[in-house]
Amino acid sequence: MTATEQQQMTCDIAIIGGGVAGLWLLNRLVRKGYNAILFEKNALGSDQTVASQGMIHGGMKYTLNGALTGASEAIAEMPTHWQQCMAGHGDVDLKGAAKLSDHFYMWSSTSVLSKMTTFLASKAARGRINKVPKDDLPPIFQNNQFKGSVYKLLDIVLDVPSVVKVLANNYLGRIFKINWEKTQWRKDANNKASLVFFYNNQEYSLNANQFVLTAGEGNESILNEIGEDSPRMQRRPLHMLMVKHTYPHSFYGHCLGAEKTPRLTISSHPCDEKTQVWYLGGSLAEKGVGLPPEVIIQNAEEEIFKLMPWVDLSNAEWAALPIERAEPRQKNFTRPDKAFASSTKKHSNITVAWPTKLTLCPNLADEVIALLDAKQLQKSEAPAPNLSFLDSPDIAKTPWQTAFGD
């Protein structure tokens, strides 16, 4: 075969992007009988996925103004959906993924929560969020200095790397590492895109009935490369904080303040027998965008002292993590209510998708499959194409593994 000859390969669907969204979609499509494959340029779960706090929530944290929103209604059933999958009874097999907590909390001063009393007692909230009696407070709040109120949300917190690993292991033979320096997009006369790989002095052309972009922030660079200006993306920057410590209590929850976004969000991630990492988000992370690491770390230390003065983190290690959350562009930069999937204008076989939140990855798969059904995409049920010239991607390290070492 000469360098000008091509080896032709085909598949039904090729997914670009190996976070939980892309991996979940791969699992759904293969189980539905599609000949689907997935490409990831770095490591599976890298960037936005491993930067997640792992909270699979049903939208109740979006009720801070005392009313259900479109976002909260769209995701109300997500915790149950994920739980069914973890039990092996859902549309994706998540058996073996680790759960860090069966619930998380909302807490604040009595004055803040009193504004929500009517809503919290309403039929809409009943069964989804319950006030915690003083005798049943989580260990971190069993201190005389705590004077606020605590509500338990019946949602879950997952170990995200284990979710990535389980989803990937289900279909390892269909997941490949893509090197964009050796790969390029092409478009034929019918506006159908294909991928061409240049390896071993040969060209390998992959024709897919549909390419689905689930690469988060990477979707934008792909769209720019192929000359698409729609759909457009927006970034929601955050400056997350990590604190590694020996304080004995883990915790998962939101501190409510005067704003719609939680004042502080904490998730706990074990490191070894003696240490854990608290991963901090919420308004603290939003307001920290653009600040030097030492400044946002100082802000975080002061915030925790204000909220939990009895917690001793004097010997803790701190690290800051600036991240970009990629979303479909919204009017006035509002938060998207649900997962998003849309066809492109200039390519008949490219779909772009953003889950907008980890918890909505199942919803993203539903949105993409609905588009494929509308296009009456045929299923070949063939084996995955022979892409043995490509490597397999690793599982990404967590931010705290990178910051503090394994």
Coordinates of C-alpha atoms in Angstrom, one line a residue:
M1 CA 0.0 0.0 0.0
T2 CA 1.4 3.4 -0.9
A3 CA 1.2 6.6 1.1
T4 CA -1.6 7.8 -1.3
E5 CA -3.7 4.7 -0.8
Q6 CA -6.2 4.5 2.0
Q7 CA -7.5 1.6 4.1
Q8 CA -11.2 2.2 4.5
M9 CA -13.0 1.5 7.8
T10 CA -16.5 2.1 8.9
C11 CA -18.6 2.2 12.0
D12 CA -22.1 3.4 13.0
I13 CA -21.0 6.0 15.5
A14 CA -17.7 7.5 16.6
I15 CA -17.6 9.4 19.8
I16 CA -14.9 12.1 20.4
G17 CA -14.3 12.6 24.1
G18 CA -13.7 10.1 26.9
G19 CA -15.2 11.7 30.0
V20 CA -18.2 10.1 31.7
A21 CA -20.5 11.7 29.2
G22 CA -18.8 10.0 26.2
L23 CA -18.3 6.7 28.0
W24 CA -21.9 6.6 29.2
L25 CA -23.1 7.3 25.6
L26 CA -20.8 4.5 24.3
N27 CA -22.3 2.1 26.7
R28 CA -25.8 3.0 25.8
L29 CA -25.2 2.8 22.1
V30 CA -23.4 -0.5 22.1
R31 CA -26.1 -2.0 24.3
K32 CA -28.7 -0.8 21.8
G33 CA -26.9 -2.6 19.0
Y34 CA -24.9 0.2 17.4
N35 CA -21.3 -0.4 16.1
A36 CA -19.9 2.4 18.2
I37 CA -16.4 3.4 19.2
L38 CA -14.8 6.2 21.2
F39 CA -11.7 8.4 20.9
E40 CA -9.9 10.3 23.7
K41 CA -6.9 12.5 23.2
N42 CA -5.5 12.4 26.7
A43 CA -6.6 10.1 29.5
L44 CA -10.2 8.9 30.2
G45 CA -11.9 11.3 32.5
S46 CA -9.3 14.0 32.2
D47 CA -10.1 17.6 32.7
Q48 CA -13.7 18.3 33.5
T49 CA -14.7 14.8 34.6
V50 CA -12.1 14.2 37.3
A51 CA -12.5 17.8 38.4
S52 CA -16.1 16.9 39.4
Q53 CA -17.0 16.5 43.1
G54 CA -19.0 13.4 42.2
M55 CA -22.3 14.6 43.5
I56 CA -25.2 13.0 41.7
H57 CA -28.0 15.3 42.8
G58 CA -31.7 15.7 42.0
G59 CA -31.7 19.4 41.7
M60 CA -32.6 20.4 45.2
K61 CA -29.6 22.7 45.5
Y62 CA -31.2 24.8 42.8
T63 CA -34.1 25.6 45.1
L64 CA -32.2 28.2 47.2
N65 CA -34.6 30.9 46.2
G66 CA -37.5 28.7 47.6
A67 CA -38.9 27.4 44.3
L68 CA -38.4 24.6 41.9
T69 CA -36.6 25.6 38.7
G70 CA -36.4 24.1 35.3
A71 CA -33.0 22.7 36.2
S72 CA -34.3 21.0 39.4
E73 CA -37.3 19.5 37.7
A74 CA -35.1 18.2 34.8
I75 CA -32.8 16.2 37.0
A76 CA -35.1 15.1 39.8
E77 CA -34.9 11.5 38.9
M78 CA -31.1 11.4 38.2
P79 CA -30.0 9.9 41.6
T80 CA -32.5 7.0 41.3
H81 CA -31.3 6.5 37.7
W82 CA -27.7 6.2 38.7
Q83 CA -28.5 4.0 41.7
Q84 CA -30.4 1.6 39.4
C85 CA -27.4 1.4 37.1
M86 CA -25.0 0.8 40.0
A87 CA -27.3 -2.1 41.0
G88 CA -27.1 -3.6 37.5
H89 CA -30.7 -2.8 36.6
G90 CA -30.3 0.4 34.6
D91 CA -29.6 1.2 30.9
V92 CA -25.9 1.2 31.7
D93 CA -24.0 -1.3 33.8
L94 CA -22.2 0.5 36.6
K95 CA -21.7 -2.4 39.0
G96 CA -18.4 -2.0 40.7
A97 CA -18.4 1.8 40.8
A98 CA -17.6 3.1 44.3
K99 CA -20.1 5.2 46.3
L100 CA -18.6 7.7 48.7
S101 CA -21.8 8.6 50.4
D102 CA -25.5 7.8 50.3
H103 CA -26.5 11.4 50.9
F104 CA -25.2 14.9 51.3
Y105 CA -26.3 17.9 53.4
M106 CA -27.4 21.5 53.2
W107 CA -26.5 23.6 56.2
S108 CA -26.5 27.3 57.2
S109 CA -27.6 29.7 59.9
T110 CA -31.2 29.4 61.1
S111 CA -31.9 32.9 59.6
V112 CA -31.0 31.8 56.0
L113 CA -33.0 28.5 56.2
S114 CA -36.0 30.2 57.8
K115 CA -36.6 32.0 54.5
M116 CA -37.1 28.6 52.9
T117 CA -39.3 27.1 55.6
T118 CA -42.5 27.0 53.5
F119 CA -40.8 25.4 50.5
L120 CA -38.8 22.9 52.6
A121 CA -42.1 21.8 54.2
S122 CA -43.9 21.6 50.8
K123 CA -45.0 18.6 48.9
A124 CA -42.4 19.3 46.2
A125 CA -39.6 19.0 48.7
R126 CA -41.0 16.2 50.9
G127 CA -39.1 13.0 50.6
R128 CA -36.2 14.6 48.8
I129 CA -34.9 16.7 51.6
N130 CA -35.4 16.3 55.4
K131 CA -34.4 18.3 58.4
V132 CA -31.8 16.5 60.6
P133 CA -32.6 16.3 64.3
K134 CA -29.9 17.7 66.6
D135 CA -29.2 14.2 68.0
D136 CA -28.6 12.9 64.4
L137 CA -26.3 15.6 63.2
P138 CA -23.3 14.4 61.2
P139 CA -20.1 14.2 63.4
I140 CA -18.6 17.4 62.0
F141 CA -21.5 19.4 63.4
Q142 CA -21.6 17.7 66.8
N143 CA -20.0 20.7 68.4
N144 CA -21.4 23.3 70.8
Q145 CA -20.1 26.1 68.5
F146 CA -22.5 25.0 65.7
K147 CA -25.8 27.0 65.9
G148 CA -27.3 26.4 62.5
S149 CA -29.7 23.9 60.9
V150 CA -28.9 20.9 58.7
Y151 CA -31.0 19.2 56.0
K152 CA -30.2 15.9 54.5
L153 CA -30.6 15.4 50.7
L154 CA -31.3 11.9 49.7
D155 CA -28.8 12.0 46.9
I156 CA -25.4 10.2 46.4
V157 CA -21.8 11.0 46.0
L158 CA -19.6 8.8 43.7
D159 CA -15.9 8.1 43.3
V160 CA -15.6 9.5 39.8
P161 CA -12.5 7.6 38.8
S162 CA -14.2 4.3 39.6
V163 CA -17.2 5.3 37.4
V164 CA -14.8 6.1 34.5
K165 CA -13.0 2.8 35.0
V166 CA -16.2 0.7 35.1
L167 CA -17.7 2.4 32.0
A168 CA -14.4 1.9 30.1
N169 CA -13.9 -1.7 31.2
N170 CA -17.3 -2.6 29.8
Y171 CA -16.1 -1.9 26.2
L172 CA -12.3 -1.6 26.3
G173 CA -12.0 -2.9 22.7
R174 CA -13.9 0.1 21.4
I175 CA -11.9 2.8 23.1
F176 CA -8.8 4.4 21.4
K177 CA -6.4 7.2 22.0
I178 CA -6.4 9.7 19.3
N179 CA -3.4 11.9 18.3
W180 CA -4.7 14.9 16.5
E181 CA -1.2 15.7 15.1
K182 CA -1.6 12.5 13.1
T183 CA -5.3 12.8 12.4
Q184 CA -7.4 15.2 10.3
W185 CA -11.0 15.8 9.4
R186 CA -12.2 15.6 5.8
K187 CA -15.6 16.3 4.2
D188 CA -17.0 14.8 1.0
A189 CA -19.3 16.2 -1.6
N190 CA -22.3 15.2 0.5
N191 CA -21.1 17.2 3.5
K192 CA -20.3 14.0 5.4
A193 CA -17.2 14.2 7.6
S194 CA -14.6 11.4 8.0
L195 CA -11.4 11.0 10.0
V196 CA -8.1 10.2 8.4
F197 CA -5.2 8.8 10.4
F198 CA -1.6 8.9 9.2
Y199 CA 0.4 6.0 10.6
N200 CA 3.2 3.8 9.3
N201 CA 3.3 5.7 6.0
Q202 CA -0.3 4.8 5.4
E203 CA -3.6 6.5 5.5
Y204 CA -6.6 5.0 7.4
S205 CA -9.9 6.6 6.6
L206 CA -12.7 6.1 9.2
N207 CA -16.2 6.7 7.9
A208 CA -18.9 7.0 10.5
N209 CA -22.6 7.4 10.0
Q210 CA -22.5 9.8 12.9
F211 CA -19.7 11.5 14.8
V212 CA -20.7 12.7 18.3
L213 CA -18.6 15.3 20.0
T214 CA -18.6 14.9 23.8
A215 CA -15.2 16.5 24.5
G216 CA -16.4 19.2 26.8
E217 CA -14.2 22.3 26.3
G218 CA -12.5 20.4 23.4
N219 CA -15.7 20.6 21.4
E220 CA -15.0 24.2 20.6
S221 CA -11.6 23.6 19.0
I222 CA -13.0 20.8 16.9
L223 CA -15.9 23.0 15.7
N224 CA -13.4 25.7 14.8
E225 CA -11.2 23.3 12.9
I226 CA -14.0 22.0 10.8
G227 CA -15.5 25.5 10.1
E228 CA -18.7 25.2 12.2
D229 CA -19.9 28.2 14.1
S230 CA -23.0 26.6 15.6
P231 CA -23.8 25.3 18.2
R232 CA -21.6 27.7 20.3
M233 CA -20.0 27.1 23.7
Q234 CA -19.7 29.1 26.8
R235 CA -17.2 28.6 29.6
R236 CA -18.0 28.8 33.3
P237 CA -14.6 29.2 35.0
L238 CA -14.1 28.0 38.6
H239 CA -11.1 28.1 40.9
M240 CA -11.5 25.0 43.0
L241 CA -9.6 24.3 46.2
M242 CA -8.1 21.1 47.7
V243 CA -7.1 20.7 51.3
K244 CA -5.3 17.5 52.4
H245 CA -5.6 17.0 56.2
T246 CA -5.9 14.5 59.0
Y247 CA -9.1 15.9 60.5
P248 CA -11.1 12.7 61.3
H249 CA -14.5 13.5 59.7
S250 CA -15.4 13.3 56.1
F251 CA -18.3 15.5 54.8
Y252 CA -20.4 16.0 51.7
G253 CA -22.6 19.1 51.6
H254 CA -23.5 22.7 50.7
C255 CA -23.4 25.7 52.9
L256 CA -26.2 28.1 52.0
G257 CA -25.7 31.8 51.9
A258 CA -27.6 34.8 50.5
E259 CA -26.9 33.8 46.9
K260 CA -28.4 31.1 44.7
T261 CA -25.1 29.3 44.4
P262 CA -24.1 27.5 47.6
R263 CA -21.7 29.6 49.6
L264 CA -19.4 26.6 50.0
T265 CA -19.5 23.0 48.7
I266 CA -17.4 20.3 50.3
S267 CA -16.7 16.7 49.1
S268 CA -14.3 14.3 50.8
H269 CA -11.9 12.0 49.1
P270 CA -9.8 9.4 50.9
C271 CA -6.0 9.5 50.3
D272 CA -4.6 6.9 52.7
E273 CA -5.4 5.6 56.2
K274 CA -4.6 8.9 57.9
T275 CA -5.4 11.6 55.4
Q276 CA -8.2 12.8 53.2
V277 CA -8.8 15.7 50.8
W278 CA -11.6 18.1 51.1
Y279 CA -12.5 19.4 47.6
L280 CA -14.1 22.8 47.8
G281 CA -16.4 24.5 45.4
G282 CA -19.5 26.7 45.4
S283 CA -19.4 30.6 45.4
L284 CA -15.9 30.4 46.9
A285 CA -14.7 28.8 43.6
E286 CA -16.7 31.2 41.4
K287 CA -15.4 34.3 43.2
G288 CA -11.9 33.0 43.2
V289 CA -11.6 33.0 39.4
G290 CA -8.5 35.0 38.4
L291 CA -7.1 35.3 41.9
P292 CA -3.6 34.0 42.6
P293 CA -3.5 30.6 44.3
E294 CA -2.2 32.1 47.6
V295 CA -5.0 34.6 47.7
I296 CA -7.8 32.1 47.1
I297 CA -6.2 29.6 49.6
Q298 CA -6.2 32.4 52.2
N299 CA -9.9 33.1 51.4
A300 CA -10.7 29.5 51.8
E301 CA -9.0 29.2 55.1
E302 CA -10.9 32.3 56.4
E303 CA -14.2 30.9 55.0
I304 CA -13.9 27.6 56.7
F305 CA -12.9 29.2 60.0
K306 CA -16.1 31.4 59.8
L307 CA -18.3 28.5 59.0
M308 CA -16.6 25.8 61.1
P309 CA -14.3 27.5 63.7
W310 CA -13.9 24.2 65.6
V311 CA -12.3 22.4 62.6
D312 CA -8.5 22.3 63.0
L313 CA -6.7 22.5 59.6
S314 CA -3.5 24.1 60.9
N315 CA -1.3 21.3 59.5
A316 CA -3.2 20.9 56.2
E317 CA -1.7 21.1 52.7
W318 CA -3.5 23.4 50.3
A319 CA -3.6 23.5 46.5
A320 CA -5.7 25.5 44.0
L321 CA -7.2 24.2 40.8
P322 CA -8.5 26.5 38.1
I323 CA -10.9 24.7 35.8
E324 CA -13.3 25.6 32.9
R325 CA -16.7 24.0 32.8
A326 CA -17.9 23.8 29.2
E327 CA -21.6 24.4 28.4
P328 CA -23.8 25.2 25.4
R329 CA -24.1 29.0 25.1
Q330 CA -27.1 30.4 26.8
K331 CA -28.7 33.9 26.7
N332 CA -27.2 36.1 29.4
F333 CA -24.7 33.3 30.3
T334 CA -27.4 31.5 32.4
R335 CA -26.9 28.0 33.6
P336 CA -28.3 25.3 31.2
D337 CA -31.3 23.5 32.6
K338 CA -30.5 20.1 31.1
A339 CA -28.1 18.2 28.9
F340 CA -27.7 19.5 25.3
A341 CA -27.3 17.8 21.9
S342 CA -27.6 19.3 18.5
S343 CA -26.7 18.6 14.9
T344 CA -24.2 20.9 13.1
K345 CA -25.2 23.1 10.1
K346 CA -22.4 22.3 7.7
H347 CA -21.8 18.6 8.3
S348 CA -24.6 16.1 8.0
N349 CA -23.1 13.5 10.3
I350 CA -21.7 15.5 13.2
T351 CA -23.6 16.0 16.5
V352 CA -22.3 18.1 19.4
A353 CA -23.2 17.4 23.0
W354 CA -22.6 18.8 26.5
P355 CA -24.0 17.2 29.6
T356 CA -23.6 20.5 31.5
K357 CA -23.4 18.6 34.8
L358 CA -22.0 15.1 35.8
T359 CA -25.4 14.1 37.1
L360 CA -27.0 14.7 33.7
C361 CA -24.8 12.3 31.7
P362 CA -27.7 9.8 31.4
N363 CA -29.9 12.7 30.1
L364 CA -27.3 13.5 27.5
A365 CA -27.3 10.0 26.2
D366 CA -31.1 10.2 25.9
E367 CA -30.8 13.5 24.0
V368 CA -28.3 12.1 21.5
I369 CA -30.2 8.9 21.0
A370 CA -33.4 10.9 20.3
L371 CA -31.5 12.7 17.6
L372 CA -30.1 9.5 16.1
D373 CA -33.6 8.0 16.1
A374 CA -35.0 11.1 14.3
K375 CA -32.3 10.6 11.6
Q376 CA -33.3 6.9 11.4
L377 CA -29.6 5.9 11.7
Q378 CA -29.2 2.2 10.8
K379 CA -27.5 -0.3 13.0
S380 CA -24.8 -2.5 11.4
E381 CA -24.1 -4.6 14.6
A382 CA -20.6 -5.2 13.1
P383 CA -17.5 -5.6 15.2
A384 CA -15.4 -2.5 16.0
P385 CA -13.1 -1.4 13.1
N386 CA -9.5 -2.6 13.3
L387 CA -7.7 0.4 14.9
S388 CA -4.8 -1.6 16.3
F389 CA -2.4 1.1 15.2
L390 CA -3.8 3.3 18.0
D391 CA -3.0 2.9 21.7
S392 CA -5.6 2.7 24.5
P393 CA -5.9 5.7 26.8
D394 CA -5.2 5.4 30.6
I395 CA -7.5 6.5 33.4
A396 CA -6.8 10.1 34.4
K397 CA -5.4 10.9 37.8
T398 CA -7.5 12.9 40.2
P399 CA -6.5 16.6 40.8
W400 CA -5.4 15.7 44.3
Q401 CA -3.2 12.9 43.2
T402 CA -1.5 15.3 40.8
A403 CA -1.3 18.1 43.4
F404 CA -0.2 16.0 46.4
G405 CA 1.3 12.9 44.8
D406 CA -0.1 9.4 44.8

